[in-house]
Amino acid sequence: MNEEQRKQQSQIKQVNPSGEKDNLDRLKQKTSDDFIKYFETTYEAPNLRKAQKRGKQEVKYHDDFAIDEQFQGLGVGKKYLIRTYGCQMNEHDTEVMSGIFEEMGYEPTTEAKEADVILLNTCAIRENAENKVFGEIGHLKPLKVENPDLIIGVCGCMSQEEAVVNRILEKHHQVDLIFGTHNIHRLPQLVHNAHLSKERVIEVWSKEGDVIENLPKRRAGNIKAWVNIMYGCDKFCTYCIVPYTRGKERSRRPEDIIQEVRHLAAQGYKEVTLLGQNVNAYGKDLDIEYGLGDLMDEIRKIDIPRVRFTTSHPRDFDDRLIEVLAKGGNLMPYIHLPVQSGNSQVLKLMGRKYTRERFLELVGKIKEAIPHASFSTDIIVGFPNETEEQFEDTLSLYDEVGFEGAYTFIFSPRDGTPAAKFDDKISMEEKKERLQRLNAKVNAYSAEAMKQYEGQIVNVLVEGESKNNPDVLAGYTEYSKLVNFRAPRSAIGKIVPVKVTEAKTWSLNGEMVEETAEVK
Ligand code: 5AD
Ligand code: SF4
């Protein structure tokens, strides 16, 4: 719809308020038997037994992605908006979908009112993530009523869950399009169908996607970039929905990854983060002997100042990787190593396949090889029937490792996962109280880590203006510490030395200095 039509539409709405009811009725009719049939043939609910048996078939690589001629230009004069929830993988998927939209001629907008297509790229990891999305779907309803041509789509991890799709079908008639994490490359066709048809369009493949190279991307910035190295997860931790929503582990070919990083370096990017749900399993599905350590050993030779990777699984973190990380250079010494719990019995119930002792051994090995390395982690409190003593093991492990940061969560039962069926006698009140105690520790360690920088000079990759004050610039150190400091805007996009004047709990304040001597 163009501007003129939109204006007319809103005028019509003002003089004809009953139009709203007509639109709602039309939306309700969209739950037709036809597409429910379609949905049933293309979609399967998460199923542990089936999912764990998967993975025998070979992954196919496709290098020939192209937007079909008939969809090119479909978006000319139209705008798209993608709201992203959840992890970096989703943020990067949004960059790919943005790239596809823009190749179709769509322009981005941040205003929902201006958009012709709104996609919610969703996260299923915890219940509160899902609640946020349902809240947003509700907020979008008046827009759809006002403008029936608006397309509202739900994609990402939630769309891989049967219960979610059913709830949308039954209750949220404003949603026109639902597609899964393996269907992103089908976006042109799907949006086209949604534009044309008066039916809802649903395409959720439960079959793991192949690896599709050369998808267009519109990266969110020109300083730091995400690079997928693998998709999916085969770990099946008992609490986690990811192996169902993201499918089996599929590694990209090393040459494709290396070429992408080289290209980013040539474009002037200063930092890449290699992405995967379980990056340490990289290469296990390739028919060559090649792992994350080998890949990092190649990538460290590329002329890009900073290389990070996330997320690691302690179980697969091998000696080869440690040996390569110890070579330093552009490989950043700040390692995100989710532990989840400090108690071996809980770890066993979580299906993590390592013990507290093995985890500490690994941390010791890394520290020995890279004495200046430091760590952040993820922790779940209130796993079903976690006792006070078991929780205290998590607190003491935190002390032993001396993590500098942590993402902490209360266990959230996810439909279809084994832990959701575990009987649980621990009250939510108690879980919240534990989370508070853990967070107090996390804050104290972060503050202590920050304090050691006072008076020191740190190298900061300057990303832009500080969120709260446009006169102040902000960026991150090698150890991912946020630094706010005064400097000319010409520093943006560069790595500059900054003298730290004040340490806060989660950030540092400082002043840019000229010389790089004694950089911490
Ligand atoms: N409940 C709470 N936290 C979870 N995580 C994953 N699944 C759940 C769940 N069901 C956490 C883990 C993981 C991080 C991304 O989210 O700590 O590392
Ligand atoms: Fe989920 Fe990570 Fe475990 Fe995979 S390794 S199942 S993504 S917590």
XYZ file of N, CA, C and O and ligand atoms in Angstrom, residues 87-88 124-127 237-242 277 311-312 336 338-340 350 352 377-381 383 407-414 417 419, ligand 1:
166
model
N 18.680 -14.898 21.292
C 20.144 -14.997 21.238
C 20.753 -14.372 19.977
O 20.044 -13.905 19.090
N 22.076 -14.439 19.910
C 22.812 -13.878 18.768
C 22.446 -14.582 17.467
O 22.495 -13.983 16.396
N 12.372 -19.254 22.150
C 11.548 -20.208 22.907
C 12.248 -20.699 24.168
O 11.747 -21.591 24.848
N 13.406 -20.112 24.485
C 14.265 -20.744 25.486
C 13.637 -20.777 26.878
O 13.838 -21.721 27.630
N 12.871 -19.729 27.216
C 12.192 -19.711 28.509
C 10.780 -19.165 28.327
O 10.517 -18.457 27.356
N 9.929 -19.444 29.311
C 8.532 -19.051 29.167
C 8.392 -17.530 29.055
O 7.581 -17.031 28.290
N 20.551 -31.306 26.237
C 20.479 -31.064 27.678
C 18.988 -31.164 28.043
O 18.130 -30.726 27.266
N 18.699 -31.756 29.200
C 17.307 -32.168 29.433
C 16.334 -30.994 29.591
O 15.128 -31.187 29.491
N 16.852 -29.799 29.862
C 15.983 -28.636 30.063
C 15.763 -27.849 28.774
O 14.953 -26.931 28.725
N 16.485 -28.189 27.700
C 16.652 -27.224 26.610
C 15.824 -27.566 25.364
O 15.799 -28.702 24.894
N 15.199 -26.565 24.819
C 14.318 -26.737 23.650
C 15.100 -26.605 22.327
O 14.609 -26.999 21.265
N 16.327 -26.072 22.419
C 17.071 -25.721 21.196
C 17.270 -26.887 20.216
O 17.083 -26.717 19.005
N 25.228 -22.920 18.382
C 24.638 -23.246 19.686
C 25.638 -24.012 20.537
O 25.611 -23.951 21.743
N 28.374 -20.281 21.366
C 28.583 -20.607 22.767
C 29.335 -21.929 22.876
O 29.084 -22.847 22.106
N 30.164 -22.014 23.906
C 30.958 -23.215 24.126
C 30.214 -24.220 24.995
O 29.445 -23.824 25.868
N 33.407 -17.471 27.063
C 32.092 -17.735 27.636
C 31.920 -19.254 27.725
O 31.923 -19.934 26.701
N 29.463 -21.803 29.536
C 28.300 -22.074 30.388
C 28.487 -23.324 31.246
O 28.804 -24.388 30.723
N 28.308 -23.163 32.563
C 28.468 -24.305 33.465
C 27.109 -24.861 33.874
O 26.967 -26.038 34.124
N 26.122 -24.012 33.992
C 24.716 -24.337 34.346
C 24.523 -24.694 35.800
O 23.569 -24.222 36.422
N 20.765 -32.788 34.331
C 20.651 -31.841 33.214
C 21.148 -32.450 31.903
O 20.985 -31.857 30.839
N 24.310 -32.842 31.098
C 25.435 -32.036 30.603
C 26.671 -32.886 30.290
O 27.602 -32.436 29.652
N 29.869 -17.033 32.187
C 29.132 -18.309 32.170
C 27.623 -18.106 32.119
O 27.140 -16.959 32.195
N 26.894 -19.211 31.978
C 25.425 -19.244 32.124
C 25.104 -20.188 33.279
O 25.732 -21.264 33.384
N 24.133 -19.811 34.093
C 23.748 -20.670 35.222
C 22.227 -20.751 35.325
O 21.533 -19.737 35.175
N 21.744 -21.959 35.569
C 20.310 -22.147 35.828
C 20.134 -22.474 37.310
O 20.792 -23.387 37.816
N 19.287 -21.727 38.002
C 18.977 -22.095 39.392
C 17.570 -22.681 39.436
O 16.747 -22.420 38.559
N 16.690 -25.868 39.199
C 16.397 -27.067 38.396
C 15.550 -27.977 39.283
O 15.709 -27.986 40.503
N 25.153 -14.964 32.890
C 23.727 -14.859 32.623
C 23.075 -15.898 33.512
O 23.430 -17.083 33.456
N 22.163 -15.444 34.348
C 21.572 -16.360 35.331
C 20.067 -16.480 35.090
O 19.412 -15.487 34.758
N 19.561 -17.684 35.246
C 18.157 -17.941 34.924
C 17.527 -18.857 35.961
O 18.205 -19.715 36.525
N 16.212 -18.679 36.136
C 15.445 -19.675 36.887
C 14.984 -20.724 35.876
O 14.568 -20.369 34.760
N 15.076 -21.986 36.246
C 14.645 -23.074 35.353
C 13.220 -22.821 34.869
O 12.330 -22.505 35.653
N 13.033 -22.970 33.582
C 11.711 -22.783 32.994
C 11.347 -24.060 32.227
O 12.047 -24.436 31.288
N 10.302 -24.771 32.658
C 9.973 -26.029 31.970
C 9.531 -25.770 30.539
O 8.686 -24.908 30.299
N 10.122 -26.507 29.600
C 9.788 -26.340 28.183
C 9.095 -27.598 27.684
O 9.674 -28.690 27.752
N 10.508 -31.297 26.479
C 11.849 -31.640 26.977
C 11.711 -32.557 28.192
O 10.720 -32.450 28.932
N 13.119 -32.576 31.159
C 13.080 -31.942 32.483
C 11.714 -31.328 32.789
O 11.374 -31.117 33.958
N 15.207 -22.740 31.675
C 16.084 -21.812 32.101
N 17.211 -21.497 31.443
C 17.466 -22.139 30.289
N 18.481 -22.048 29.427
C 18.264 -22.920 28.418
N 17.122 -23.581 28.615
C 16.601 -23.126 29.785
C 15.427 -23.419 30.528
N 14.559 -24.340 30.120
C 19.631 -21.168 29.622
C 20.947 -21.940 29.706
C 21.588 -21.643 28.397
C 21.090 -20.264 28.118
C 21.185 -19.811 26.704
O 19.738 -20.295 28.523
O 21.704 -21.402 30.765
O 23.002 -21.695 28.442
